[in-house]
Short mmCIF file of C-alpha atoms in Angstrom, two decimals:
data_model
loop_
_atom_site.label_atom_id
_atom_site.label_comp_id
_atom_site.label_asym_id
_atom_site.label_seq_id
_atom_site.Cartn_x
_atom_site.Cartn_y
_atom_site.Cartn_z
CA UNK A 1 0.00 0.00 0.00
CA UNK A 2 0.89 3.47 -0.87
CA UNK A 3 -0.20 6.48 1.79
CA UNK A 4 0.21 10.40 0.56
CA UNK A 5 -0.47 12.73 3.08
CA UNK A 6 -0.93 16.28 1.77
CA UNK A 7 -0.57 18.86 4.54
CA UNK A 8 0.55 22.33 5.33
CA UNK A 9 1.86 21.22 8.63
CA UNK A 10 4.31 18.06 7.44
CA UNK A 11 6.35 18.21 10.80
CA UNK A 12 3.33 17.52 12.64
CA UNK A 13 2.36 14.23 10.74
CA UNK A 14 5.83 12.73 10.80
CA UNK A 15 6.71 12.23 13.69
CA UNK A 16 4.10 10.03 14.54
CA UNK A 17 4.84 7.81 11.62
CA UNK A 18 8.37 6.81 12.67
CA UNK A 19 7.42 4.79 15.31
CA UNK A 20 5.93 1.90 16.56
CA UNK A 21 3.78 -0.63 14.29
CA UNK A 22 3.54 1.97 11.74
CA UNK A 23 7.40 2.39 11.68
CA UNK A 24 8.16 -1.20 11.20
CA UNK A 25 5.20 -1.52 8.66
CA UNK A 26 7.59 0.93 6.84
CA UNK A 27 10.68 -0.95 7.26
CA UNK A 28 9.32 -3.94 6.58
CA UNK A 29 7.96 -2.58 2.55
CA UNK A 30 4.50 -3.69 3.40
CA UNK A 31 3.48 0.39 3.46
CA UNK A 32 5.25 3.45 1.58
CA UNK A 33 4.31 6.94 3.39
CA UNK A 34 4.86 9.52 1.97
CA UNK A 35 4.25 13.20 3.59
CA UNK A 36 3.52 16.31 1.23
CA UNK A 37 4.14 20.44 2.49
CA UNK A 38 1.60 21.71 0.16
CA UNK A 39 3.16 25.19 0.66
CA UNK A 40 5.75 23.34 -1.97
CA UNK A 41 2.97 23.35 -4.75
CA UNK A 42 2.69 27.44 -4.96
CA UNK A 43 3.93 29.38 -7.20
CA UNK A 44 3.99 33.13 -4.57
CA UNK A 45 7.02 34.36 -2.99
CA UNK A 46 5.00 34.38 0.12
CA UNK A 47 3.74 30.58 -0.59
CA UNK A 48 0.64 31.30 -0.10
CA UNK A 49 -1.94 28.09 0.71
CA UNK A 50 -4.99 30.01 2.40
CA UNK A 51 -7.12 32.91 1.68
CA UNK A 52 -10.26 34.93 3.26
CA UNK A 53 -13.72 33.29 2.51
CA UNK A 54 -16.17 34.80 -0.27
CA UNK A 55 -19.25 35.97 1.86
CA UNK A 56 -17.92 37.26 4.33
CA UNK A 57 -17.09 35.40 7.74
CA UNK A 58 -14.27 33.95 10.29
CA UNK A 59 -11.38 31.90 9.45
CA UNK A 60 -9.28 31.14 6.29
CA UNK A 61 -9.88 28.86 3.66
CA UNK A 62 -7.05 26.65 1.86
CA UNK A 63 -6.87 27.44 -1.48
CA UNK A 64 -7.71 25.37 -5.24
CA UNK A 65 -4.43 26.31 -6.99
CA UNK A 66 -1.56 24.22 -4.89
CA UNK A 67 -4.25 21.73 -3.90
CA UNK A 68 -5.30 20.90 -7.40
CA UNK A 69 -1.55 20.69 -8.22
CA UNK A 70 -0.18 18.92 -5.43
CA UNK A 71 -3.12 16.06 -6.07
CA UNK A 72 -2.33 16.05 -9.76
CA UNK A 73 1.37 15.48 -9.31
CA UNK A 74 0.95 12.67 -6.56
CA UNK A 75 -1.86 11.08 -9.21
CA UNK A 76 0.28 11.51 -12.16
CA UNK A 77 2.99 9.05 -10.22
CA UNK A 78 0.04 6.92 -9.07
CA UNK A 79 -0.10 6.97 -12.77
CA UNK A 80 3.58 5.81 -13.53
CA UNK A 81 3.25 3.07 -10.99
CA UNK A 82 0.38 1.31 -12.20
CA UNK A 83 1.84 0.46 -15.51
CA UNK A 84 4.01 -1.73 -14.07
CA UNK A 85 1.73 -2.94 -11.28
CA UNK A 86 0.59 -6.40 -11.56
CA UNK A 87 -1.53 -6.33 -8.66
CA UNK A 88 -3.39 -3.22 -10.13
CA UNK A 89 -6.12 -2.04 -6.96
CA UNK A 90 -8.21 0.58 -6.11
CA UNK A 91 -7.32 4.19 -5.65
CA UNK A 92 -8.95 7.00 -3.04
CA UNK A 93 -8.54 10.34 -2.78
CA UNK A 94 -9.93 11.13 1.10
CA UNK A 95 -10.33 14.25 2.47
CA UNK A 96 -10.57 14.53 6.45
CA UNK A 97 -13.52 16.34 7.30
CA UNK A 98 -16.04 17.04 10.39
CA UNK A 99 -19.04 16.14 7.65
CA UNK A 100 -17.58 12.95 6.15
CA UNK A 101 -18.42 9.72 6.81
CA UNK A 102 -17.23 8.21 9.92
CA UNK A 103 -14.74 6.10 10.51
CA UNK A 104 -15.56 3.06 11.77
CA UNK A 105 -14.18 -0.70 11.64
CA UNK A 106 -16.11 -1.77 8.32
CA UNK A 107 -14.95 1.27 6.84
CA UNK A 108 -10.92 0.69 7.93
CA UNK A 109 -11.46 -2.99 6.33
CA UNK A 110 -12.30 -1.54 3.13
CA UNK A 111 -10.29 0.95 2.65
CA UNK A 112 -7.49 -1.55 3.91
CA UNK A 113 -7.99 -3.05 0.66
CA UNK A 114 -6.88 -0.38 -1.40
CA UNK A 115 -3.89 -0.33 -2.97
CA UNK A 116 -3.46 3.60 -3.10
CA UNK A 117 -4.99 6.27 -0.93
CA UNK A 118 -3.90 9.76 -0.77
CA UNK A 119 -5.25 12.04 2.45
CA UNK A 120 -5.98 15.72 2.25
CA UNK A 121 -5.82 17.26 6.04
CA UNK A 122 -8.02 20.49 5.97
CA UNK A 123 -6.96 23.23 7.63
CA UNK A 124 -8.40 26.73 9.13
CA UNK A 125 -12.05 26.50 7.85
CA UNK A 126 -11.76 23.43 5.48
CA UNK A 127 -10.85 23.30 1.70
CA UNK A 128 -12.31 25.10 -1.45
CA UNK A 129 -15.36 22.77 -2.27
CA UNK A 130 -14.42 23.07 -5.71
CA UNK A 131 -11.43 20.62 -4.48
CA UNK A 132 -13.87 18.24 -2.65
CA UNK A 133 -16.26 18.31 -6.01
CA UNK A 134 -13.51 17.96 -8.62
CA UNK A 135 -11.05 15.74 -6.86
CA UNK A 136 -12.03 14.36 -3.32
CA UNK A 137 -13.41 10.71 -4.25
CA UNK A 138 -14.68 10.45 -0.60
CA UNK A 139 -14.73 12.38 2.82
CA UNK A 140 -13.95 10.72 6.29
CA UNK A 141 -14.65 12.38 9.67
CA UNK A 142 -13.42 10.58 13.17
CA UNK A 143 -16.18 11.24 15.18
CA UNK A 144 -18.69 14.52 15.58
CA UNK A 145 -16.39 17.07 16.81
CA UNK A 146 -13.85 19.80 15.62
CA UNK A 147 -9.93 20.05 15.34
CA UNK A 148 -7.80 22.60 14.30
CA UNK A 149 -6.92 20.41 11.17
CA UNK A 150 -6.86 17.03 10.00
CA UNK A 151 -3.63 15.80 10.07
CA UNK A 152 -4.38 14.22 13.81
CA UNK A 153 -7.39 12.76 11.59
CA UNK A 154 -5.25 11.59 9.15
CA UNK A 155 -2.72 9.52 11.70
CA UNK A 156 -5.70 8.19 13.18
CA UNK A 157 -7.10 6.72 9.60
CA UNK A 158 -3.53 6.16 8.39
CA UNK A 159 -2.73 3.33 11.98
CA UNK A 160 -5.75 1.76 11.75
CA UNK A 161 -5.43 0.90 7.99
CA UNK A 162 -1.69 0.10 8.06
CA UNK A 163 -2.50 -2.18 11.21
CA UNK A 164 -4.76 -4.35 9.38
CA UNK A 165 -2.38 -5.19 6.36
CA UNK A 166 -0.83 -8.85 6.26
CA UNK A 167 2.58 -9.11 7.81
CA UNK A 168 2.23 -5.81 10.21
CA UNK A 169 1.13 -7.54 12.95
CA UNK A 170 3.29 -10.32 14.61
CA UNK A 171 -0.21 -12.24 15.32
CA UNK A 172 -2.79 -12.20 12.22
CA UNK A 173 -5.38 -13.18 14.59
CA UNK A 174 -4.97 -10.20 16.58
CA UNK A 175 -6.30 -7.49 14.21
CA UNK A 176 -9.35 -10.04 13.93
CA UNK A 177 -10.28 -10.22 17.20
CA UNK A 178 -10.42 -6.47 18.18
CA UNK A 179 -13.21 -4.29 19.02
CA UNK A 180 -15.81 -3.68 16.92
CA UNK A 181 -14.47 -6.44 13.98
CA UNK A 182 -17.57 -8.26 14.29
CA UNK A 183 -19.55 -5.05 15.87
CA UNK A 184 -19.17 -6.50 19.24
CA UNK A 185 -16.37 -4.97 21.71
CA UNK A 186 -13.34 -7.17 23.10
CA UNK A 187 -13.36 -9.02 26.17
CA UNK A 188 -11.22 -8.31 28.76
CA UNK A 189 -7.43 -9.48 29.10
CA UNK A 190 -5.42 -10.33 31.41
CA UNK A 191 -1.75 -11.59 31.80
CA UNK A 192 1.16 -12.82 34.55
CA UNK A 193 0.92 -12.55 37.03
CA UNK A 194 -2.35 -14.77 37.98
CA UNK A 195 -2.83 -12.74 41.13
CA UNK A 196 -2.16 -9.45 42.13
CA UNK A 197 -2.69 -6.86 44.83
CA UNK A 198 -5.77 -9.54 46.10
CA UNK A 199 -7.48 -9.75 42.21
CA UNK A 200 -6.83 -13.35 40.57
CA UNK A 201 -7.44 -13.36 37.05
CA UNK A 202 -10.65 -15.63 35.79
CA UNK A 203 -10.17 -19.42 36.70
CA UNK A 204 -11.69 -20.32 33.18
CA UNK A 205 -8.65 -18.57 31.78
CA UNK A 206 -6.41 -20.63 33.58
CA UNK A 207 -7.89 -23.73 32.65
CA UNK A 208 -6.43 -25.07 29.49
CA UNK A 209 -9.98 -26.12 28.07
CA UNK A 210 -10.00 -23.79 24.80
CA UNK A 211 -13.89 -24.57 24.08
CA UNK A 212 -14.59 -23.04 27.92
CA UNK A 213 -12.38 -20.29 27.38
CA UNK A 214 -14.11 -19.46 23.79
CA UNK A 215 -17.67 -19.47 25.73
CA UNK A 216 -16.51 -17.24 28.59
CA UNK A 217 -14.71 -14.81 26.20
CA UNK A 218 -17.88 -14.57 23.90
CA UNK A 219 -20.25 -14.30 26.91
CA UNK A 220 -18.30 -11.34 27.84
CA UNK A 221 -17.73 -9.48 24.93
CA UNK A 222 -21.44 -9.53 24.88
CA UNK A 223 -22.06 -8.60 28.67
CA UNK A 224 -19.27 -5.28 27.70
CA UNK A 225 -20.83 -4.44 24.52
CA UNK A 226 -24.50 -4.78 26.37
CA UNK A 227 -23.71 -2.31 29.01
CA UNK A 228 -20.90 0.51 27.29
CA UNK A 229 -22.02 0.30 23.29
CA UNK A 230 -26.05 -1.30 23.28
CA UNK A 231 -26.22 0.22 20.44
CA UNK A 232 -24.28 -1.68 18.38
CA UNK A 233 -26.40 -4.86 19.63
CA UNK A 234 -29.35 -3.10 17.39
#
């Protein structure tokens, strides 16, 4: 998988990505990030990326021109890459926004899948919506509240795709059994030792019998998801 991550704020997003699961990911060739300072796609002396809003209003809006030709230039190598591709795959241009759809599980799994994805992280007031109509293919919000930008949006959808890819984890079975992969929450965990500070952990746990330990950890990933998410239950 290829990630592009278009941003006026590149120090902020990179740090993050050199460490961690997402750092060995990296290391390992199974994901190729790559972060992009939009101010490098002007052609001011001032590199200008943001203007005042038509109508009137608060804030600053980031502007079509080095948007439209930093997405061009990252497509036109997405370009040059699938000609020798065998493996071909799908392609999404995602822009991080309040008003997208939200990120959930089903939606990581999918866009997982993809063999190309290139993020957009708003900033100020958003993006000119002649970007979002012309080039945005769709629009991904993580959760139903505000940030200064979306390159914190942007990490969040860039781990939990990259997690999900075959080879990043040590244990395959791991990614499967999280939270929300089957719209139920995890049960809880526990590890060495067996007691501690007077709390012993589950006797079914300790019992070797694999069928029991199935039924227990079903029962309460059902009791969790009853009483914190009933919601997902409809």
């Amino acid at each position: 998988m290829r990630i592009d991550i278009v941003t006026a704020l590149p120090d902020l997003v990179a740090g993050p990505l050199e460490h961690s699961i997402i750092q060995r990911a990296q290391r390992k060739g199974l994901v190729d990030i790559r972060v992009h300072d939009l101010r490098h796609f002007t052609d001011d002396k001032h590199r200008t990326i943001d203007d005042y809003p038509f109508g009137g209003g608060g804030g600053m809006v980031l502007k079509p021109e080095p948007l439209f030709a930093c997405i061009e230039a990252i497509r036109a190598e997405w370009a040059e890459q699938a000609d020798s591709d065998e493996l071909g795959g799908g392609e999404e241009v995602i822009y991080l926004s309040p008003d997208g759809e939200v990120l959930d599980q089903p939606l990581a799994n999918v866009l997982s899948m993809r063999k190309r994805l290139l993020l957009v992280a708003g900033h100020y007031k958003g993006i000119d919506q002649r970007v979002r109509d012309t080039l945005i293919t769709r629009e991904v919000s993580i959760g139903d509240y505000v940030l200064s930008g979306g390159e914190i949006p942007a990490l969040v959808l860039t781990d939990a795709l990259i997690r999900l890819l075959p080879g990043v984890l040590g244990d395959a079975q791991s990614a499967l059994s999280d939270s929300f992969q089957d719209g139920l929450l995890d049960a809880p965990n526990y590890t060495r030792p067996a007691e501690f500070r007077g709390q012993a952990v589950p006797d079914v746990l300790l019992s070797g019998d694999h069928d029991r330990i199935h039924a227990w950890r079903e029962a309460e990933r059902l009791r969790r998801t009853r009483e914190r998410r009933p919601d997902l239950l409809d």
